[in-house]
Structure formats: C-alpha cells, structure tokens
Coordinates of C-alpha atoms in Angstrom, one line a residue:
Chain U
M1156 CA -0.1 0.0 0.2
K1157 CA 2.4 2.3 0.7
G1158 CA 4.5 1.7 -3.1
F1159 CA 0.4 3.2 -3.6
F1160 CA 0.3 6.7 -2.2
R1161 CA 3.9 7.1 -3.5
S1162 CA 2.7 6.7 -7.2
N1163 CA 1.9 8.5 -9.8
T1164 CA -1.7 6.7 -10.0
F1165 CA -2.1 8.0 -5.7
K1166 CA -1.4 11.8 -7.3
V1167 CA -4.0 11.6 -10.7
L1168 CA -6.5 10.2 -7.9
L1169 CA -5.5 13.8 -5.6
T1170 CA -5.9 15.9 -8.9
V1171 CA -9.0 13.7 -9.7
I1172 CA -10.3 14.4 -6.1
T1173 CA -9.8 18.2 -5.2
V1174 CA -11.6 18.8 -8.7
L1175 CA -14.4 16.7 -7.6
F1176 CA -14.8 18.2 -4.6
G1177 CA -14.6 21.7 -6.3
I1178 CA -17.5 21.0 -8.9
T1179 CA -19.4 19.3 -5.9
M1180 CA -19.2 22.2 -3.8
L1181 CA -20.1 24.0 -6.7
S1182 CA -22.6 22.1 -7.9
V1183 CA -24.3 21.9 -4.5
T1184 CA -23.9 25.7 -3.2
T1185 CA -25.3 27.3 -6.6
G1186 CA -27.3 24.0 -7.6
S1187 CA -26.0 24.8 -10.5
S1188 CA -27.4 21.5 -13.3
S1189 CA -25.9 22.6 -16.2
F1190 CA -23.0 20.0 -16.4
S1191 CA -25.6 17.7 -15.5
G1192 CA -28.1 19.1 -18.4
F1193 CA -24.9 18.2 -20.3
I1194 CA -24.3 14.6 -20.1
T1195 CA -28.3 14.5 -20.0
D1196 CA -28.2 16.3 -23.9
I1197 CA -25.3 13.6 -24.4
F1198 CA -27.4 10.4 -23.9
Y1199 CA -30.9 11.8 -24.9
P1200 CA -30.7 10.5 -28.5
M1201 CA -29.6 6.7 -27.4
Q1202 CA -32.1 6.7 -24.6
S1203 CA -35.3 7.9 -26.9
A1204 CA -34.7 5.8 -29.6
A1205 CA -34.0 3.5 -26.7
V1206 CA -37.7 4.5 -26.1
S1207 CA -39.2 4.8 -29.4
L1208 CA -38.1 0.8 -29.8
D1209 CA -39.8 0.1 -26.8
N1210 CA -43.0 1.8 -27.9
S1211 CA -42.7 -0.1 -31.0
D1212 CA -45.6 -1.3 -32.2
T1213 CA -46.1 -4.5 -31.6
K1214 CA -48.9 -6.7 -31.0
L1215 CA -48.7 -7.5 -27.4
Y1216 CA -51.4 -7.9 -25.4
D1217 CA -55.2 -9.2 -27.8
G1218 CA -54.6 -7.7 -30.5
Y1219 CA -53.4 -3.8 -28.8
S1220 CA -50.2 -2.9 -29.3
Q1221 CA -48.2 -1.4 -26.6
Q1222 CA -49.2 2.0 -27.5
E1223 CA -53.1 1.9 -27.7
L1224 CA -52.6 0.4 -25.0
K1225 CA -51.1 3.1 -23.3
K1226 CA -53.9 5.2 -25.0
I1227 CA -56.3 3.3 -23.8
C1228 CA -54.7 3.5 -19.9
T1229 CA -54.1 7.1 -20.4
D1230 CA -57.8 7.8 -21.3
L1231 CA -59.3 6.0 -18.4
T1232 CA -57.0 7.1 -16.2
N1233 CA -58.2 10.9 -16.8
E1234 CA -62.3 9.3 -17.2
N1235 CA -61.6 8.3 -14.0
D1236 CA -59.9 11.2 -12.4
R1237 CA -62.9 13.2 -14.1
L1238 CA -65.8 10.8 -12.2
R1239 CA -63.7 11.2 -9.5
N1240 CA -63.9 15.1 -8.9
L1241 CA -67.8 14.8 -10.0
L1242 CA -68.2 12.3 -6.9
T1243 CA -66.4 14.9 -5.0
D1244 CA -68.6 17.7 -5.9
Y1245 CA -71.2 15.0 -5.7
Y1246 CA -71.0 14.1 -1.6
N1247 CA -70.0 17.9 -1.1
M1248 CA -73.8 19.2 -2.5
K1249 CA -75.2 16.1 -1.2
E1250 CA -74.2 16.9 2.5
E1251 CA -75.3 20.6 1.9
N1252 CA -78.3 19.6 0.9
A1253 CA -79.1 18.0 3.8
L1254 CA -77.9 20.3 6.3
Y1255 CA -80.2 23.3 4.4
R1256 CA -83.2 20.8 4.6
D1257 CA -82.3 20.1 8.4
L1258 CA -82.1 24.2 8.6
L1259 CA -85.1 24.8 6.4
D1260 CA -87.4 22.5 8.7
I1261 CA -86.3 23.7 12.0
K1262 CA -86.8 27.2 10.4
K1263 CA -90.3 26.0 9.8
E1264 CA -90.9 25.0 13.3
Y1265 CA -89.3 27.7 15.0
K1266 CA -89.6 30.4 13.3
D1267 CA -88.2 33.0 16.1
L1268 CA -85.3 31.1 16.6
E1269 CA -81.8 32.6 14.6
L1270 CA -79.6 29.4 13.6
T1271 CA -76.2 29.3 12.9
G1272 CA -75.1 26.2 11.3
A1273 CA -72.2 23.9 12.1
S1274 CA -70.2 21.1 11.4
V1275 CA -68.5 18.9 14.3
I1276 CA -65.1 19.2 13.6
G1277 CA -63.8 16.7 16.8
R1278 CA -64.1 14.4 19.3
D1279 CA -62.8 13.3 22.4
P1280 CA -63.4 8.8 21.9
V1281 CA -63.3 8.7 25.2
T1282 CA -65.6 11.7 25.6
A1283 CA -67.9 11.3 22.3
K1284 CA -71.0 11.0 24.8
E1285 CA -70.8 14.4 26.8
K1286 CA -68.5 16.6 24.3
F1287 CA -67.6 17.2 20.9
T1288 CA -66.7 20.3 19.1
I1289 CA -68.0 22.7 16.7
N1290 CA -66.7 24.6 13.7
V1291 CA -68.2 28.0 14.6
G1292 CA -66.9 30.2 17.6
L1293 CA -67.3 34.0 18.3
S1294 CA -66.5 34.8 15.2
D1295 CA -69.8 34.1 14.5
G1296 CA -72.0 34.9 17.1
I1297 CA -71.6 32.0 18.9
R1298 CA -71.8 33.1 23.1
M1299 CA -71.7 30.6 26.1
G1300 CA -74.6 28.9 26.9
D1301 CA -76.6 29.0 23.7
P1302 CA -79.0 26.5 23.1
V1303 CA -77.2 23.7 20.2
I1304 CA -79.7 21.3 18.3
A1305 CA -80.7 19.2 15.3
A1306 CA -83.1 18.4 13.1
S1307 CA -84.2 15.4 14.9
G1308 CA -83.7 17.5 18.4
A1309 CA -81.9 19.2 21.4
V1310 CA -78.7 18.2 21.5
G1311 CA -76.5 20.6 24.5
V1312 CA -75.1 23.2 25.3
V1313 CA -72.1 25.9 24.5
T1314 CA -69.9 25.4 27.3
E1315 CA -66.4 26.7 25.8
V1316 CA -66.5 29.1 23.1
Y1317 CA -63.3 30.3 21.3
D1318 CA -62.4 32.5 18.2
Y1319 CA -63.6 30.3 15.2
S1320 CA -64.5 27.0 17.5
A1321 CA -67.0 25.9 20.4
V1322 CA -67.6 22.9 23.2
V1323 CA -70.8 21.9 23.2
S1324 CA -71.7 19.9 26.6
T1325 CA -74.6 17.2 25.7
L1326 CA -77.4 16.3 27.6
F1327 CA -75.2 13.9 28.7
G1328 CA -72.4 16.0 29.9
G1329 CA -73.5 16.3 32.9
K1330 CA -72.7 20.2 33.3
V1331 CA -76.6 20.7 31.1
K1332 CA -79.6 20.1 33.3
T1333 CA -82.4 20.4 30.9
G1334 CA -86.2 21.4 31.7
V1335 CA -88.0 19.0 30.5
K1336 CA -92.1 18.0 30.2
I1337 CA -94.6 15.4 28.9
N1338 CA -97.2 16.6 27.4
E1339 CA -99.2 13.6 27.3
A1340 CA -98.9 13.3 30.8
T1341 CA -98.7 16.8 32.0
E1342 CA -95.2 15.9 33.4
S1343 CA -92.2 18.4 34.1
G1344 CA -89.0 17.9 35.9
V1345 CA -85.6 17.6 34.9
V1346 CA -82.9 14.9 32.4
T1347 CA -79.5 14.5 32.9
G1348 CA -77.4 12.2 31.8
G1349 CA -77.4 8.6 32.7
N1350 CA -74.6 8.0 35.7
V1351 CA -75.9 4.4 36.9
L1352 CA -74.2 1.4 35.1
G1353 CA -76.3 0.3 32.8
E1354 CA -78.4 3.3 32.4
S1355 CA -75.7 5.4 30.8
D1356 CA -77.0 6.0 27.4
Y1357 CA -80.1 6.8 28.5
L1358 CA -81.0 10.6 30.0
V1359 CA -83.1 10.4 33.1
M1360 CA -85.9 12.1 34.6
D1361 CA -86.3 12.4 37.8
Y1362 CA -88.6 13.4 40.9
L1363 CA -91.9 12.2 38.6
K1364 CA -95.4 12.1 40.8
I1365 CA -95.7 8.4 42.5
D1366 CA -98.9 8.4 40.5
T1367 CA -97.0 9.4 37.3
D1368 CA -98.8 9.0 34.2
V1369 CA -96.0 8.7 32.4
K1370 CA -95.4 5.4 30.4
E1371 CA -93.0 3.8 27.9
G1372 CA -93.4 5.3 24.3
M1373 CA -94.6 9.0 25.6
I1374 CA -92.3 12.2 24.1
A1375 CA -90.4 14.5 26.4
T1376 CA -89.7 18.0 25.3
T1377 CA -88.2 20.8 26.2
S1378 CA -89.9 22.6 28.7
G1379 CA -88.8 26.7 28.4
S1380 CA -88.1 27.0 32.4
G1381 CA -84.6 27.2 33.4
V1382 CA -81.7 28.5 31.1
N1383 CA -81.4 26.7 28.5
F1384 CA -83.6 25.7 25.5
P1385 CA -86.7 27.3 24.2
P1386 CA -89.7 25.2 24.7
E1387 CA -91.1 22.7 22.5
I1388 CA -88.3 21.2 21.0
P1389 CA -88.1 17.1 21.2
V1390 CA -85.4 15.6 23.8
G1391 CA -86.4 11.8 23.5
T1392 CA -89.0 8.8 24.2
V1393 CA -89.6 7.6 27.4
V1394 CA -89.0 4.4 27.7
L1395 CA -88.7 3.0 30.9
V1396 CA -90.6 4.3 33.8
R1397 CA -89.1 2.8 37.6
D1398 CA -89.1 3.8 41.1
S1399 CA -86.8 6.1 42.0
S1400 CA -83.5 4.9 43.9
R1401 CA -83.7 8.0 46.4
D1402 CA -87.3 8.4 47.9
S1403 CA -90.5 7.1 46.9
S1404 CA -90.8 9.1 43.4
K1405 CA -90.7 7.9 40.5
T1406 CA -88.3 8.3 37.2
A1407 CA -88.3 7.9 33.7
L1408 CA -85.5 7.2 31.4
I1409 CA -85.2 8.7 27.9
T1410 CA -84.1 7.7 24.8
P1411 CA -82.3 11.2 23.0
F1412 CA -84.0 11.5 19.5
V1413 CA -80.2 12.8 18.9
D1414 CA -77.5 10.5 18.8
E1415 CA -75.0 12.5 20.1
E1416 CA -72.0 9.8 19.7
M1417 CA -72.8 10.8 15.9
V1418 CA -74.1 13.9 14.9
E1419 CA -72.5 15.7 11.9
R1420 CA -74.2 18.9 12.2
V1421 CA -75.4 21.0 14.2
F1422 CA -77.6 24.5 14.4
V1423 CA -76.7 27.2 17.4
V1424 CA -79.4 28.5 18.7
T1425 CA -78.1 32.1 18.8
N1426 CA -80.7 34.6 19.6
Y1427 CA -82.2 31.9 22.4
R1428 CA -81.4 35.0 25.2
T1429 CA -82.7 38.1 23.8
A1430 CA -85.8 36.4 22.0
Y1431 CA -86.8 34.5 24.9
K1432 CA -85.4 35.2 28.2
S1433 CA -85.6 38.5 27.3
D1434 CA -89.4 38.3 26.8
E1435 CA -90.0 36.0 30.2
G1436 CA -87.8 38.8 31.5
G1437 CA -90.7 41.1 30.3
E1438 CA -93.5 39.1 31.5
Chain F
M1215 CA 11.7 -5.2 -38.6
I1216 CA 11.3 -1.4 -36.8
M1217 CA 8.3 -0.9 -39.3
K1218 CA 6.8 -4.8 -38.0
E1219 CA 7.4 -3.4 -34.7
S1220 CA 5.4 0.0 -35.3
F1221 CA 2.7 -1.6 -36.9
N1222 CA 2.3 -3.7 -33.6
L1223 CA 2.6 -0.9 -31.3
D1224 CA -0.5 0.6 -33.3
I1225 CA -2.7 -2.2 -33.7
S1226 CA -2.2 -2.7 -29.8
K1227 CA -3.1 1.1 -29.0
F1228 CA -6.0 0.2 -31.4
T1229 CA -7.2 -2.9 -29.3
K1230 CA -6.7 -0.9 -26.3
V1231 CA -9.1 1.8 -27.5
L1232 CA -11.3 -0.4 -29.1
K1233 CA -11.7 -1.8 -25.6
Y1234 CA -12.6 1.5 -23.7
L1235 CA -14.5 2.2 -26.3
L1236 CA -16.7 -0.8 -26.0
Y1237 CA -16.6 0.1 -22.0
F1238 CA -18.1 3.4 -22.5
S1239 CA -20.8 2.1 -24.7
L1240 CA -21.6 -1.0 -21.7
F1241 CA -21.5 2.2 -19.3
A1242 CA -24.3 3.9 -21.1
L1243 CA -26.2 0.8 -22.3
F1244 CA -26.8 0.3 -18.2
F1245 CA -27.3 4.1 -17.7
V1246 CA -30.0 3.8 -20.3
L1247 CA -31.3 0.5 -19.2
E1248 CA -31.1 2.2 -16.1
G1249 CA -33.4 4.8 -16.8
L1250 CA -35.7 3.6 -19.0
P1251 CA -39.0 2.4 -17.6
S1252 CA -39.2 -1.0 -19.6
G1253 CA -35.2 -1.3 -19.6
F1254 CA -35.2 -4.1 -17.1
P1255 CA -37.0 -6.1 -15.0
L1256 CA -38.3 -4.6 -11.6
I1257 CA -38.4 -6.5 -8.4
F1258 CA -39.7 -4.9 -5.4
S1259 CA -40.6 -1.7 -7.8
V1260 CA -36.7 -1.2 -8.0
K1261 CA -34.3 -1.8 -10.6
P1262 CA -30.6 -2.9 -9.8
M1263 CA -27.3 -0.2 -10.1
L1264 CA -26.1 -1.8 -13.6
V1265 CA -23.6 1.4 -13.9
L1266 CA -22.3 1.0 -10.3
S1267 CA -21.9 -3.2 -11.1
L1268 CA -20.5 -2.3 -14.1
L1269 CA -17.5 -0.1 -12.5
V1270 CA -16.7 -2.3 -9.2
I1271 CA -15.8 -5.8 -11.6
L1272 CA -13.6 -3.1 -14.4
S1273 CA -12.4 -2.3 -11.1
L1274 CA -11.4 -5.5 -10.4
L1275 CA -10.0 -6.1 -13.1
E1276 CA -8.9 -3.2 -15.0
S1277 CA -5.9 -0.8 -13.5
E1278 CA -6.0 1.8 -10.4
M1279 CA -5.7 4.7 -13.3
S1280 CA -8.3 3.0 -15.6
T1281 CA -11.0 2.7 -12.3
I1282 CA -10.1 6.1 -11.9
F1283 CA -11.3 7.2 -15.0
F1284 CA -14.3 4.9 -15.4
A1285 CA -15.7 6.2 -12.3
L1286 CA -15.5 9.3 -13.4
I1287 CA -18.2 8.0 -16.0
A1288 CA -19.9 6.0 -13.7
G1289 CA -20.3 9.0 -10.7
F1290 CA -21.6 11.8 -13.9
L1291 CA -23.9 9.3 -14.8
L1292 CA -25.5 7.9 -11.4
D1293 CA -25.6 11.5 -10.2
V1294 CA -27.9 12.8 -13.2
G1295 CA -31.0 13.1 -11.7
M1296 CA -29.8 11.9 -8.1
A1297 CA -26.9 13.9 -6.4
P1298 CA -26.0 17.1 -6.7
L1299 CA -22.9 16.7 -9.8
G1300 CA -20.0 14.9 -8.4
V1301 CA -20.8 13.8 -5.4
S1302 CA -20.9 10.2 -6.8
S1303 CA -17.6 10.5 -8.6
L1304 CA -16.0 12.0 -5.9
F1305 CA -16.8 9.0 -3.6
L1306 CA -16.4 6.0 -6.7
C1307 CA -13.2 7.7 -7.0
I1308 CA -11.8 7.4 -3.9
V1309 CA -13.4 3.2 -2.9
C1310 CA -13.1 1.9 -6.7
T1311 CA -9.5 3.0 -6.6
F1312 CA -8.4 1.6 -3.7
L1313 CA -10.6 -1.6 -4.2
S1314 CA -8.8 -2.1 -7.3
N1315 CA -5.6 -1.6 -5.6
F1316 CA -6.5 -3.8 -3.0
S1317 CA -7.8 -7.0 -5.2
K1318 CA -4.6 -6.6 -6.9
K1319 CA -2.8 -7.4 -4.0
K1320 CA -4.3 -9.1 -1.6
F1321 CA -6.9 -11.3 -3.1
H1322 CA -8.0 -13.5 -6.2
V1323 CA -10.6 -12.1 -8.5
R1324 CA -13.3 -14.5 -8.9
V1325 CA -17.1 -14.7 -8.7
L1326 CA -17.5 -14.6 -5.6
S1327 CA -15.0 -11.9 -4.5
A1328 CA -16.6 -9.9 -7.5
T1329 CA -20.1 -10.5 -5.4
L1330 CA -18.4 -9.4 -2.1
S1331 CA -17.0 -6.3 -3.8
T1332 CA -20.3 -5.0 -5.7
F1333 CA -22.2 -5.7 -2.1
I1334 CA -19.4 -3.9 0.1
V1335 CA -19.2 -1.0 -2.7
A1336 CA -23.0 -0.7 -3.5
L1337 CA -24.2 -0.9 0.7
L1338 CA -21.2 1.8 1.2
Y1339 CA -22.4 4.2 -1.5
S1340 CA -26.5 3.7 -1.0
L1341 CA -25.7 4.5 2.6
Y1342 CA -23.8 7.3 1.5
I1343 CA -26.2 9.0 -1.3
F1344 CA -28.9 8.3 1.6
T1345 CA -27.0 10.2 4.4
A1346 CA -26.8 13.4 1.6
V1347 CA -30.0 12.9 -0.6
Y1348 CA -32.2 11.9 2.4
L1349 CA -30.8 11.9 5.8
I1350 CA -28.9 15.6 6.0
P1351 CA -31.6 17.4 4.2
G1352 CA -33.9 15.8 7.0
S1353 CA -36.5 13.7 4.6
E1354 CA -39.7 13.0 6.7
R1355 CA -39.7 9.5 4.9
A1356 CA -35.8 8.6 4.9
S1357 CA -36.5 5.7 6.8
I1358 CA -39.4 4.1 4.7
I1359 CA -37.1 5.2 1.5
F1360 CA -34.4 3.5 2.4
V1361 CA -36.2 0.4 3.4
D1362 CA -38.3 -0.1 -0.1
R1363 CA -35.8 1.5 -1.9
F1364 CA -32.1 1.0 -1.3
I1365 CA -32.0 -2.2 0.0
P1366 CA -34.0 -4.0 -2.7
S1367 CA -32.0 -2.2 -4.9
I1368 CA -28.6 -3.3 -3.6
L1369 CA -29.8 -7.3 -3.1
Y1370 CA -30.9 -7.3 -6.6
T1371 CA -27.3 -5.6 -7.8
V1372 CA -25.5 -7.9 -6.2
L1373 CA -27.9 -10.9 -7.7
V1374 CA -26.9 -9.2 -11.3
S1375 CA -23.3 -8.9 -10.4
P1376 CA -22.2 -12.6 -10.9
L1377 CA -23.5 -12.4 -15.1
M1378 CA -22.0 -8.5 -15.2
Y1379 CA -18.7 -10.2 -13.4
I1380 CA -18.8 -13.1 -16.2
L1381 CA -19.8 -10.3 -19.0
I1382 CA -16.9 -8.6 -18.2
L1383 CA -14.2 -11.1 -17.6
T1384 CA -15.2 -12.5 -21.1
I1385 CA -14.1 -8.9 -22.8
Y1386 CA -11.2 -8.6 -20.9
T1387 CA -9.8 -11.6 -21.5
A1388 CA -10.9 -11.5 -25.2
F1389 CA -8.8 -8.1 -25.5
K1390 CA -6.0 -9.7 -23.6
K1391 CA -5.3 -12.5 -25.5
K1392 CA -5.4 -10.1 -28.8
L1393 CA -3.2 -7.8 -26.8
N1394 CA -0.5 -10.4 -26.0

C-alpha cells in the first residue's frame, strides 16, 4: 500500500478528487445543473431511440399494441379522475343539501329562532357522548350558554367558546340540566345523563309524581323553563318508568332523539337569550 | 523490423482504444437501461445499479488509472437526476481506486470476490447517497425510502453482479489475448 501512496496513480487520484470536490461544492452551493444537463443531452439520442424501440408497435396483448394500450390507459385514467371529481362534488352537494334541508325544517318549526349551522369537527374518543367541538365560535356570534339543536331534537349547550370554534356539552354532559315536559302526561322535570351502570345511554328524568301517567313511548320535549333551551324542542322517547332509588317518586329513562356520538351537523341558537329570556323577563 | 514493431504498437493501441470504447458503450447502455421504464425487470419496484456493478467489476480487473477514469464516468452518470453533480464521482473515485489496488495485491478475483466487492461498494454507496440526499436534508420519509428502495436495490445489484462479472471477464480476456 505504501508504494501506492507514492505512485503517480495516487497523485492523479488526488488531483481528480480535488477537482471533483470543487465541482461538488459548486453544484451544491449554486444548484448548477448545466453539466448535469450536458450529460443528459449526450445520452438523449440513445435514450429516445431506446424509448421509441421500447414503444414499438408490436402487438402485445389481445391484438393491442403497447401504444394502443398506453392510450387506453391514459384515457381511462383521465375519465377516472373526472368521475372522481364529480363524485366528490356530488357528496359535498349532498351534505350541503342535507344541512339546508335540516335548517329549513327547523326554521319552519321555530320561526323566531336565529340559527347558525355548524359541523362537528372534533370528538374525544373517550368523552364523545358528553361533548364535542364545532366549527363556529365568537366570530360567528356564538356565546357561552347558547343552546345547540339538531334536526331531530335538542343536543346540548355551548360551554366553551373560542374565536373560531366552540365546545358543546351534550345533554349527557353533566354540565347541562335541561327542563323537560311530557305533554301527554302533564309531567315536567329535569333530565340529566344517566350515571348508574347500565343506564349511561339514557337520559334520566327524576322526581316524577308517585302516581305519574308517564308511560313508555311518550315523547319528552323541552319545557322552556330554566336557562338552557327554548320550549317544545324534542328531547327523546320514554323507554322505562321505574321507582326512584332516592325517595318514593318515580324516574323515567329517556332515549334521546339525537345520537350524540354520531351527530355531524348541528345548529346553534344565537338569539335564545334575547328572543326568549328577555320576553320572560318582560313578563 | 522497426516497421513491424511500429505496426504492432499501433495495433495494440487500437485494441486498447477499442476496449475502452466498448466499456464506455456498456456504461452508456446500462445507464439507458436503468433509466428506461421497461429497460430492466423491476423487483420490489426497483432496478439494480448496473452502472455501479459494471464499475466495481472493471475496477477489479483493470488498472487503478483506468478505474479513476471509469469512476468519473460512472459517477457523473449516477449523479444525473439523483444527487448534486460530483457527489457520486468523488466517492466512487476513492473507493474503487482503493478496491482496484487492493484486488491486485490481496485477493484473487473470482465470482465470489466480485459479488462480495459489489455488495460492499453498493452498500457503502447507498449509505453515502442516502445520507447526502435524504438524511442530511431531513426528509420525513427517509427511513421508508431506505427500506423500500435502497435495500432491495442493493440486493438486486448483488444478484446481477455474477452475470456482470462473467460478461466483463469475457470481454477482458478476449482483449487480453489479442494484446498478448
């Protein structure tokens, strides 16, 4: 090896390395690709000849040449892209349409309510039933305590509000105590999320009269009393009436109309306090 | 007599030039094959480093001076579209010249030693390029690229190297006979 370090070959190698180091530094710092382009230009004729040979019109598959197959493939890819875009538009429009339809239904039913449509943008996998985040906030006129409803009924209340988002605590959330009534049985009370094992999927309506007429299948709606919801918004269906564990009163278990874990589109009532609570205050 | 010697010298020079032209054509051919979509069968979506394999075999058989020349060519070809110009040449000039010197003195060039040499150079070269092009710039997919692209390519190159050795040895022996 000693002989090699003294040889002319080593000197040539050193010279070449020095020159190459310079070229490398130059191309790294300036990003110069002119020499690279020169090399590509040298081999371009050979490459293009090879490509055209590669694309020769030999019938390869089922009577189609490679060129024909390539054209068919390109056409199908383009068609596929176009249809995929159409499908995306279709789904967007479908979703938008559903949102507007819900909005229209609610607007028809609750003419005085000012509603702001919102989409659910975040759910914690553990507390999905208790709260979720929506894509509207202070900038959209949302305030703390605003009621949140969906096309099929009451959902919850805004409990945290930021500039462009808000957190909604659902009827199961514990932070919300909603006044409800059952018109068929002239009963009213407060519902909270079930906190007993086996009842966590139900809303619980406590303190019903001992001789209550509430039966399975009856509909519970908001009563308008309390601070949370306007009256007559559907809450759910009574599925069970049982004795209370605390006293001699009765307790009703209610299945909510809105699936809190799955709901995607909701509406925030932004004028509830001014339109309803001020009226009450005036009275 | 002098005329005959002069004629033999010319023939010898011509044969050498012919040999180097043939080697250069092989570099060009393999460069094109590497770049062509259907130029060489894909295994795990990669092709072998044919130019690198050719260079390693040549450095085992030819002189150190020739190796420097071939390493320059191979390096420039490998850098096209892959790395900043000169990066590969710099590395290959050093590694292959030492390999060439080492092979003349320390071991007999056979299929196994040629395959092993190809594996070592391909591995070192891949690590070098991976570091320069993906690791230092902080590419997010660096590890995936190394596992998905570099490792299969190294193995494929090693797989092809015995065939490359046979091809180059045939050319080398034929020219050597002619020169003798």
